Amino acid sequence: MVDKQSIHGEWSSRFVFILAATGSAVGLGNIWKFPYITGENGGGAFVLIYLLCIAIIGMPIMIAEIMLGRRGKQSPINTMRELAIEAQTSKVWQIIGIMGVFTGLLILSYYSVVGGWTLAYIYFMGTGTFSSVASSDTVKATFGGLVSSPEQLIMWHTIFMAMTMSLVAGGVKHGLEKGIKFLMPALVILLLVLVGYAMTLPTFAKGIHFLFYFDPSKLNTASVLVAMGHAFFTLSLGMGAIMVYGAYLPKKTSIIEATTVIVAADTVIALLAGIAIFPVVFNHGLTASAGTSLVFQSLPLSFAHISGGIIFGTIFFILLAIAAWTSALSILEPIVSWVIESLKLSRLTATIVCGVLIWALGFLSAFSFNILGDFKPLAFTNIEKFAGMNLFALFDFLTSNILLPLGGLLMAIFVGWFMRREHVADELDLPQEHILYQLWHFLLRFITPVGITIVFLHAVGLLTF
Ligand code: TRP
């Protein structure tokens, strides 16, 4: 098992793997979610906690997940079966892969709807919907008009899914790799252009201060939990996305080094996105705590009122679309690879089958903003937090706060407690006595599972802080 290549192919270099995994990690989570949860949780203090979570929970799990993938070299379900056999333990561990497929279907179905918004906004920005006369009412009406129209939402969602499927259908070398090699450098260049632009604004210092000023009085337990949940989402951990990318990783690459680069890149890009966004938002006298509408309402409004805003606003939404696209690839790939392996379909057919299924499931999210707006599946619970959720919010909550941490927890337990240490050390290419190995193994066995359990219990409402 150790020497053979995955039947799906291999990345052509370690650099391409790093680009692909960074492309997976950097997505709507970094540019759409991170700035607004930072805003809602008080800025700098939250950023610090988030960084701690990345280091203590995110990194150890990412190393474990890549390691599992490379050792199994198949889709997450079959990888987990093979590794369970190797560890001489129950095949029940396949549940990690099975849950991952289910989680992936749900995540991509709503992720693609928001991906569609980013495409719509490239169009709105580019065609001058937000010109200098745009008032806050125009901006609100534009967003409202988009989400209240099932046809528009479905149209953009369809385009986004088609973009995602087109690269996955090409396979590892001729689809994913080709796209990623072009898209990731473009993403970095666009982001740097936007940061440069933010530096010219008078509110630049205010933005930096907001993002990095540490005010301990703003910290509370709830923000710690939000930060932990986000660490999973932003690093694409817990559903097999990173595992399947690891399955295509050539043997000689050091997993620990690669993980360090990926995590650092994801974090730097999230911070740069914040540096690009907050000065623009503050420039129009808006506040940072605008919630989900920060990027789709506050930002367009601000862009409309500064010189060059239309051009830089368009660049911003192109950047957001690219980030979402390279992430969506990694959500679809583990599902498609499993369908290829188990149903013996061609990659093209498998991509169409999975893609169409997810596309159809996405209708539920798209309709959550209009015709199904009043459908609150958990209304019967009478728990305020759950009762108000529409399907879109429920899918996001269920995946980010329950299924991903649960998947990550199971991976940590499997690797930390069930796999043979010599196999782990061999795959990591690190002697068991090495200080890095020891530190990682300790975190994975003890600290990480406890940390995740706390998030998890909180999420299902068993613990109230
Ligand atoms: N990490 C991506 C983001 O920040 C989203 C993502 C891609 C993801 N693949 C994933 C989240 C797998 C969870 C699991 O937007």
Coordinates of C-alpha atoms and ligand atoms in Angstrom, one line a residue:
M1 CA 0.0 0.0 0.0
V2 CA 2.8 2.3 0.8
D3 CA 4.4 2.6 -2.5
K4 CA 1.6 2.5 -5.0
Q5 CA 0.1 5.7 -6.5
S6 CA -3.5 6.6 -6.2
I7 CA -5.6 5.5 -9.1
H8 CA -6.7 9.1 -9.5
G9 CA -3.2 10.3 -10.1
E10 CA -0.7 12.4 -8.2
W11 CA 0.2 16.1 -7.9
S12 CA 3.2 16.8 -10.0
S13 CA 5.1 18.5 -7.2
R14 CA 5.0 19.3 -3.5
F15 CA 4.5 23.0 -4.5
V16 CA 1.3 22.1 -6.4
F17 CA 0.0 20.2 -3.4
I18 CA 0.6 23.2 -1.2
L19 CA -1.1 25.4 -3.7
A20 CA -4.1 23.0 -3.9
A21 CA -4.5 22.6 -0.2
T22 CA -4.1 26.4 0.3
G23 CA -6.7 26.9 -2.4
S24 CA -9.0 24.6 -0.4
A25 CA -8.4 26.4 2.8
V26 CA -8.6 29.9 1.5
G27 CA -12.3 30.4 0.6
L28 CA -15.5 32.2 1.6
G29 CA -14.4 31.3 5.2
N30 CA -11.4 33.6 5.0
I31 CA -12.8 36.5 3.1
W32 CA -16.5 36.5 3.9
K33 CA -16.8 34.8 7.3
F34 CA -13.5 35.7 9.1
P35 CA -13.9 39.5 8.8
Y36 CA -17.5 39.5 10.1
I37 CA -17.0 37.1 12.9
T38 CA -13.9 39.2 13.9
G39 CA -16.1 42.3 13.8
E40 CA -18.8 40.6 15.8
N41 CA -16.4 39.3 18.4
G42 CA -14.5 42.5 19.1
G43 CA -11.5 42.5 16.8
G44 CA -7.9 41.9 18.0
A45 CA -8.7 39.8 21.0
F46 CA -10.6 37.4 18.8
V47 CA -7.8 37.2 16.3
L48 CA -5.5 36.1 19.0
I49 CA -7.7 33.3 20.2
Y50 CA -8.3 32.2 16.6
L51 CA -4.6 32.0 16.1
L52 CA -4.2 29.9 19.2
C53 CA -6.9 27.5 18.0
I54 CA -5.2 27.2 14.7
A55 CA -2.0 26.2 16.4
I56 CA -3.4 23.8 19.0
I57 CA -6.3 22.2 17.1
G58 CA -6.0 23.0 13.5
M59 CA -2.4 22.1 12.8
P60 CA -2.3 18.7 14.6
I61 CA -5.5 17.6 12.8
M62 CA -4.3 18.8 9.5
I63 CA -1.1 16.8 9.8
A64 CA -3.1 13.8 10.8
E65 CA -5.6 14.2 8.0
I66 CA -2.9 14.5 5.3
M67 CA -1.1 11.6 6.8
L68 CA -4.2 9.4 6.7
G69 CA -4.8 10.3 3.0
R70 CA -1.3 9.6 1.9
R71 CA -1.1 6.3 3.6
G72 CA -4.5 5.1 2.2
K73 CA -4.2 6.7 -1.2
Q74 CA -7.9 6.4 -2.0
S75 CA -11.1 8.3 -1.4
P76 CA -11.7 8.9 2.4
I77 CA -14.1 6.0 2.8
N78 CA -11.8 3.4 1.3
T79 CA -8.7 5.0 2.9
M80 CA -10.3 4.6 6.3
R81 CA -11.3 1.0 5.6
E82 CA -7.8 0.1 4.5
L83 CA -6.1 1.8 7.4
A84 CA -8.5 0.3 9.9
I85 CA -7.5 -3.1 8.5
E86 CA -3.8 -2.2 8.8
A87 CA -4.3 -1.1 12.4
Q88 CA -6.2 -4.4 13.0
T89 CA -9.2 -2.6 14.4
S90 CA -12.8 -2.3 13.5
K91 CA -13.9 -1.3 10.0
V92 CA -16.4 1.0 11.7
W93 CA -13.8 3.7 11.3
Q94 CA -15.0 4.0 7.7
I95 CA -17.7 6.1 9.3
I96 CA -15.2 9.0 9.1
G97 CA -15.3 8.8 5.3
I98 CA -19.0 8.1 5.1
M99 CA -19.8 11.1 7.3
G100 CA -17.4 13.1 5.2
V101 CA -19.3 12.4 2.0
F102 CA -22.6 13.4 3.7
T103 CA -21.0 16.5 5.1
G104 CA -19.5 17.4 1.8
L105 CA -22.9 17.1 0.0
L106 CA -24.4 19.5 2.5
I107 CA -21.5 22.0 2.6
L108 CA -21.2 22.3 -1.1
S109 CA -24.9 22.7 -1.6
Y110 CA -25.0 25.9 0.3
Y111 CA -21.4 27.0 -0.4
S112 CA -22.3 27.0 -4.1
V113 CA -25.2 29.3 -3.5
V114 CA -23.0 31.8 -1.8
G115 CA -20.4 31.2 -4.5
G116 CA -23.1 32.2 -6.9
W117 CA -23.6 35.5 -5.0
T118 CA -19.9 36.3 -5.6
L119 CA -20.5 35.8 -9.3
A120 CA -23.6 38.0 -9.3
Y121 CA -21.6 40.7 -7.5
I122 CA -18.9 40.7 -10.1
Y123 CA -21.7 41.4 -12.6
F124 CA -23.3 44.1 -10.4
M125 CA -20.0 45.8 -9.7
G126 CA -18.7 45.5 -13.2
T127 CA -21.9 46.9 -14.8
G128 CA -22.1 49.9 -12.4
T129 CA -25.0 49.0 -10.2
F130 CA -23.1 50.5 -7.3
S131 CA -22.1 53.8 -8.9
S132 CA -21.3 56.9 -6.9
V133 CA -25.0 57.7 -6.6
A134 CA -25.7 54.4 -4.9
S135 CA -27.3 55.0 -1.5
S136 CA -27.5 52.5 1.3
D137 CA -31.1 51.8 0.1
T138 CA -29.9 50.9 -3.4
V139 CA -27.3 48.5 -2.0
K140 CA -29.8 46.9 0.3
A141 CA -32.3 46.6 -2.5
T142 CA -29.7 45.0 -4.7
F143 CA -28.9 42.3 -2.2
G144 CA -32.5 41.9 -1.3
G145 CA -33.5 41.6 -5.0
L146 CA -30.9 38.9 -5.5
V147 CA -31.8 36.7 -2.6
S148 CA -35.5 37.1 -3.0
S149 CA -35.4 35.8 -6.5
P150 CA -35.3 32.0 -6.8
E151 CA -34.5 32.3 -10.5
Q152 CA -31.5 34.5 -10.1
L153 CA -30.1 32.5 -7.2
I154 CA -30.5 29.3 -9.1
M155 CA -28.9 30.8 -12.2
W156 CA -25.8 31.9 -10.4
H157 CA -25.6 28.7 -8.3
T158 CA -25.8 26.7 -11.6
I159 CA -22.9 28.6 -13.1
F160 CA -20.8 28.2 -10.0
M161 CA -21.5 24.4 -9.8
A162 CA -20.7 24.1 -13.5
M163 CA -17.3 25.9 -12.9
T164 CA -16.6 23.5 -10.1
M165 CA -17.6 20.4 -12.0
S166 CA -15.6 21.4 -15.1
L167 CA -12.3 21.3 -13.2
V168 CA -13.1 18.2 -11.1
A169 CA -14.1 16.3 -14.3
G170 CA -10.6 17.0 -15.7
G171 CA -9.0 14.9 -13.0
V172 CA -6.1 15.6 -10.7
K173 CA -3.4 16.6 -13.2
H174 CA -5.5 17.9 -16.1
G175 CA -8.3 19.6 -14.1
L176 CA -7.6 20.5 -10.5
E177 CA -3.9 21.1 -11.0
K178 CA -4.3 23.1 -14.2
G179 CA -6.9 25.4 -12.6
I180 CA -5.2 25.8 -9.3
K181 CA -1.8 26.7 -10.8
F182 CA -3.4 29.7 -12.6
L183 CA -6.1 30.6 -10.0
M184 CA -3.9 30.7 -6.8
P185 CA -1.3 33.2 -8.1
A186 CA -4.1 35.3 -9.5
L187 CA -5.7 35.3 -6.1
V188 CA -2.6 36.4 -4.3
I189 CA -2.0 39.2 -6.9
L190 CA -5.5 40.5 -6.6
L191 CA -5.3 40.5 -2.8
L192 CA -2.1 42.4 -2.8
V193 CA -3.6 45.0 -5.2
L194 CA -6.5 45.4 -2.8
V195 CA -4.2 45.7 0.3
G196 CA -2.2 48.3 -1.6
Y197 CA -5.4 50.2 -2.3
A198 CA -6.5 50.0 1.3
M199 CA -3.2 51.5 2.3
T200 CA -4.0 54.7 0.3
L201 CA -7.2 55.3 2.3
P202 CA -7.2 57.6 5.3
T203 CA -8.9 54.9 7.4
F204 CA -6.1 52.4 6.9
A205 CA -4.6 52.9 10.4
K206 CA -8.1 52.5 11.9
G207 CA -8.5 49.2 10.1
I208 CA -5.2 47.9 11.4
H209 CA -5.9 49.0 14.9
F210 CA -9.3 47.3 14.9
L211 CA -7.8 44.0 13.6
F212 CA -4.7 43.9 15.9
Y213 CA -5.5 45.9 19.0
F214 CA -5.8 43.5 21.9
D215 CA -8.5 44.4 24.3
P216 CA -8.9 41.6 26.8
S217 CA -12.2 43.0 28.1
K218 CA -13.8 41.9 24.7
L219 CA -13.0 38.3 25.3
N220 CA -15.7 35.9 26.4
T221 CA -16.2 32.1 26.3
A222 CA -18.6 32.3 23.3
S223 CA -15.9 33.9 21.1
V224 CA -13.5 31.2 22.0
L225 CA -16.0 28.7 20.7
V226 CA -16.6 30.6 17.5
A227 CA -12.9 30.8 17.0
M228 CA -12.5 27.0 17.4
G229 CA -15.3 26.2 15.0
H230 CA -13.9 28.6 12.4
A231 CA -10.4 27.0 12.7
F232 CA -12.0 23.8 11.3
F233 CA -13.9 25.4 8.6
T234 CA -11.1 27.6 7.4
L235 CA -8.6 24.8 7.2
S236 CA -11.1 22.5 5.4
L237 CA -10.6 19.9 8.2
G238 CA -12.9 17.1 9.3
M239 CA -14.6 15.9 6.1
G240 CA -11.9 14.3 4.1
A241 CA -11.2 17.2 1.7
I242 CA -7.6 17.5 2.9
M243 CA -7.4 13.7 3.2
V244 CA -8.1 13.2 -0.4
Y245 CA -5.6 15.9 -1.4
G246 CA -3.1 14.1 0.8
A247 CA -3.9 10.9 -1.1
Y248 CA -2.4 12.5 -4.2
L249 CA 0.7 13.7 -2.5
P250 CA 4.0 12.1 -3.6
K251 CA 5.7 10.0 -1.0
K252 CA 8.9 12.1 -0.5
T253 CA 7.1 15.3 0.7
S254 CA 7.4 16.2 4.4
I255 CA 3.9 16.5 5.7
I256 CA 4.8 18.6 8.7
E257 CA 6.6 21.2 6.6
A258 CA 3.8 21.3 4.0
T259 CA 1.2 21.8 6.8
T260 CA 3.2 24.6 8.3
V261 CA 3.2 26.4 4.9
I262 CA -0.5 25.8 4.3
V263 CA -1.6 26.9 7.7
A264 CA 0.6 30.0 7.5
A265 CA -0.7 30.9 4.1
D266 CA -4.3 30.5 5.1
T267 CA -3.8 32.7 8.2
V268 CA -1.8 35.4 6.4
I269 CA -4.5 35.5 3.6
A270 CA -7.3 35.8 6.2
L271 CA -5.5 38.7 7.9
L272 CA -4.7 40.4 4.6
A273 CA -8.3 40.1 3.6
G274 CA -9.2 41.8 6.9
I275 CA -6.6 44.5 6.2
A276 CA -8.1 45.0 2.7
I277 CA -11.7 45.1 3.9
F278 CA -11.9 47.1 7.2
P279 CA -10.3 50.4 5.9
V280 CA -12.8 50.4 3.1
V281 CA -15.7 49.7 5.4
F282 CA -14.6 52.4 7.9
N283 CA -14.1 54.9 5.1
H284 CA -17.8 55.2 4.7
G285 CA -18.4 55.6 8.4
L286 CA -19.8 52.1 8.7
T287 CA -19.2 49.8 11.6
A288 CA -17.4 46.4 11.4
S289 CA -20.1 44.4 13.1
A290 CA -22.4 44.2 10.2
G291 CA -22.7 40.4 10.3
T292 CA -23.1 38.4 7.1
S293 CA -24.0 41.5 5.2
L294 CA -20.5 43.0 5.7
V295 CA -19.1 41.9 2.4
F296 CA -22.3 42.0 0.3
Q297 CA -23.7 45.3 1.6
S298 CA -21.4 47.4 3.7
L299 CA -18.5 46.9 1.3
P300 CA -20.2 47.6 -2.0
L301 CA -21.7 50.8 -0.4
S302 CA -18.2 52.0 0.7
F303 CA -16.6 51.1 -2.7
A304 CA -19.3 53.1 -4.4
H305 CA -18.2 56.2 -2.6
I306 CA -14.5 56.2 -3.1
S307 CA -12.6 57.0 -6.2
G308 CA -11.5 53.9 -8.1
G309 CA -14.1 52.0 -6.0
I310 CA -15.9 50.4 -8.9
I311 CA -12.7 48.9 -10.3
F312 CA -11.4 47.8 -6.9
G313 CA -14.8 46.6 -5.9
T314 CA -14.9 44.4 -9.0
I315 CA -11.5 43.1 -8.3
F316 CA -12.6 42.3 -4.8
F317 CA -15.5 40.1 -6.0
I318 CA -13.4 38.4 -8.6
L319 CA -11.0 37.5 -5.7
L320 CA -13.8 36.2 -3.6
A321 CA -15.2 34.1 -6.5
I322 CA -11.7 32.5 -7.1
A323 CA -11.3 31.8 -3.5
A324 CA -14.7 30.1 -3.4
W325 CA -14.1 28.1 -6.6
T326 CA -10.8 26.6 -5.4
S327 CA -12.4 25.6 -2.1
A328 CA -15.4 24.1 -3.8
L329 CA -13.1 21.8 -5.8
S330 CA -11.9 20.2 -2.6
I331 CA -15.4 19.6 -1.3
L332 CA -16.4 17.8 -4.5
E333 CA -13.3 15.7 -5.0
P334 CA -13.6 13.3 -2.1
I335 CA -17.2 12.5 -3.1
V336 CA -16.3 12.0 -6.8
S337 CA -13.3 9.9 -6.0
W338 CA -15.4 7.6 -3.9
V339 CA -18.1 7.2 -6.6
I340 CA -15.3 6.4 -9.2
E341 CA -13.8 3.7 -6.9
S342 CA -17.0 2.1 -5.8
L343 CA -19.3 2.4 -8.8
K344 CA -16.5 2.0 -11.3
L345 CA -17.8 5.0 -13.3
S346 CA -15.6 7.2 -15.4
R347 CA -14.5 10.5 -13.8
L348 CA -16.8 12.5 -16.1
T349 CA -19.9 10.5 -15.3
A350 CA -19.1 10.4 -11.6
T351 CA -18.6 14.2 -11.6
I352 CA -21.9 14.7 -13.4
V353 CA -23.8 12.3 -11.0
C354 CA -22.4 14.0 -7.9
G355 CA -22.5 17.5 -9.2
V356 CA -26.1 17.3 -10.3
L357 CA -27.1 15.8 -6.9
I358 CA -25.4 18.6 -5.0
W359 CA -26.8 21.2 -7.4
A360 CA -30.4 19.9 -6.8
L361 CA -29.8 19.9 -3.0
G362 CA -28.6 23.5 -3.3
F363 CA -32.2 24.5 -4.3
L364 CA -33.1 24.0 -0.6
S365 CA -30.6 26.7 0.4
A366 CA -31.5 29.0 -2.5
F367 CA -35.2 28.7 -1.6
S368 CA -34.4 29.5 2.1
F369 CA -34.2 33.1 1.2
N370 CA -37.5 33.3 -0.5
I371 CA -40.2 30.6 -1.1
L372 CA -39.1 28.5 1.8
G373 CA -38.2 31.5 4.0
D374 CA -40.8 30.5 6.6
F375 CA -39.8 26.9 6.8
K376 CA -37.9 26.5 10.1
P377 CA -37.3 22.8 10.5
L378 CA -36.3 23.2 14.2
A379 CA -39.1 25.5 15.2
F380 CA -40.6 22.8 17.4
T381 CA -37.6 22.8 19.7
N382 CA -38.5 26.1 21.1
I383 CA -34.8 26.8 21.6
E384 CA -34.4 30.3 20.4
K385 CA -31.1 29.7 18.7
F386 CA -32.3 26.7 16.7
A387 CA -35.9 27.6 16.1
G388 CA -35.2 30.6 13.9
M389 CA -32.9 28.7 11.5
N390 CA -34.0 28.3 7.9
L391 CA -32.5 25.4 5.9
F392 CA -29.5 27.4 4.7
A393 CA -28.6 28.4 8.3
L394 CA -29.3 24.9 9.5
F395 CA -26.9 23.3 6.9
D396 CA -24.2 25.8 7.8
F397 CA -24.7 25.2 11.6
L398 CA -24.9 21.4 11.3
T399 CA -21.8 21.1 9.1
S400 CA -19.5 23.7 10.7
N401 CA -20.4 23.2 14.3
I402 CA -21.3 19.6 14.5
L403 CA -20.2 17.4 11.6
L404 CA -16.7 18.9 11.0
P405 CA -15.6 18.9 14.7
L406 CA -17.0 15.4 15.0
G407 CA -15.1 14.2 11.9
G408 CA -11.9 15.9 13.3
L409 CA -12.4 14.4 16.7
L410 CA -12.7 10.9 15.2
M411 CA -9.6 11.4 13.1
A412 CA -7.6 12.6 16.1
I413 CA -8.7 9.5 18.1
F414 CA -8.0 7.1 15.3
V415 CA -4.6 8.4 14.6
G416 CA -3.7 9.1 18.2
W417 CA -5.0 6.0 19.8
F418 CA -5.6 3.3 17.2
M419 CA -2.9 3.5 14.5
R420 CA 0.4 1.8 15.1
R421 CA 3.0 4.3 16.1
E422 CA 5.6 2.9 13.7
H423 CA 3.2 3.4 10.8
V424 CA 2.5 6.9 11.8
A425 CA 6.2 7.7 12.3
D426 CA 7.0 6.1 9.0
E427 CA 4.4 8.1 7.1
L428 CA 5.5 11.3 8.7
D429 CA 9.1 10.3 8.1
L430 CA 10.0 11.3 11.7
P431 CA 11.4 9.1 14.4
Q432 CA 9.1 8.6 17.4
E433 CA 11.6 10.1 19.7
H434 CA 11.7 13.3 17.8
I435 CA 10.5 16.3 19.8
L436 CA 8.2 17.4 17.0
Y437 CA 6.6 13.9 16.8
Q438 CA 6.2 13.8 20.6
L439 CA 4.6 17.3 20.7
W440 CA 2.3 16.6 17.9
H441 CA 1.3 13.2 19.3
F442 CA 0.6 14.6 22.7
L443 CA -1.6 17.4 21.3
L444 CA -3.5 14.9 19.1
R445 CA -4.1 12.4 21.8
F446 CA -5.1 14.8 24.6
I447 CA -5.4 18.5 23.9
T448 CA -7.1 18.4 20.6
P449 CA -9.9 15.9 21.5
V450 CA -10.7 17.8 24.7
G451 CA -10.8 21.1 22.8
I452 CA -13.1 19.8 20.1
T453 CA -15.4 18.1 22.7
I454 CA -15.9 21.5 24.3
V455 CA -16.9 23.1 21.0
F456 CA -19.1 20.2 20.2
L457 CA -21.0 20.1 23.4
H458 CA -21.5 23.8 23.2
A459 CA -22.8 23.6 19.7
V460 CA -25.4 21.0 20.5
G461 CA -26.4 23.1 23.4
L462 CA -25.5 20.7 26.2
L463 CA -23.2 23.2 27.8
T464 CA -24.3 26.7 28.4
F465 CA -21.7 29.3 29.3
Ligands
TRP1 N1 -11.9 26.2 3.9 C1 -12.9 26.7 3.0 C2 -13.2 28.2 3.4 O1 -12.6 28.7 4.3 C3 -14.1 26.0 2.9 C4 -13.9 24.5 2.7 C5 -13.3 23.9 1.6 C6 -14.2 23.5 3.6 N2 -13.3 22.6 1.8 C7 -13.8 22.3 3.0 C8 -14.8 23.5 4.8 C9 -14.0 21.1 3.6 C10 -14.9 22.3 5.5 C11 -14.5 21.1 4.9 O2 -14.0 28.8 2.9

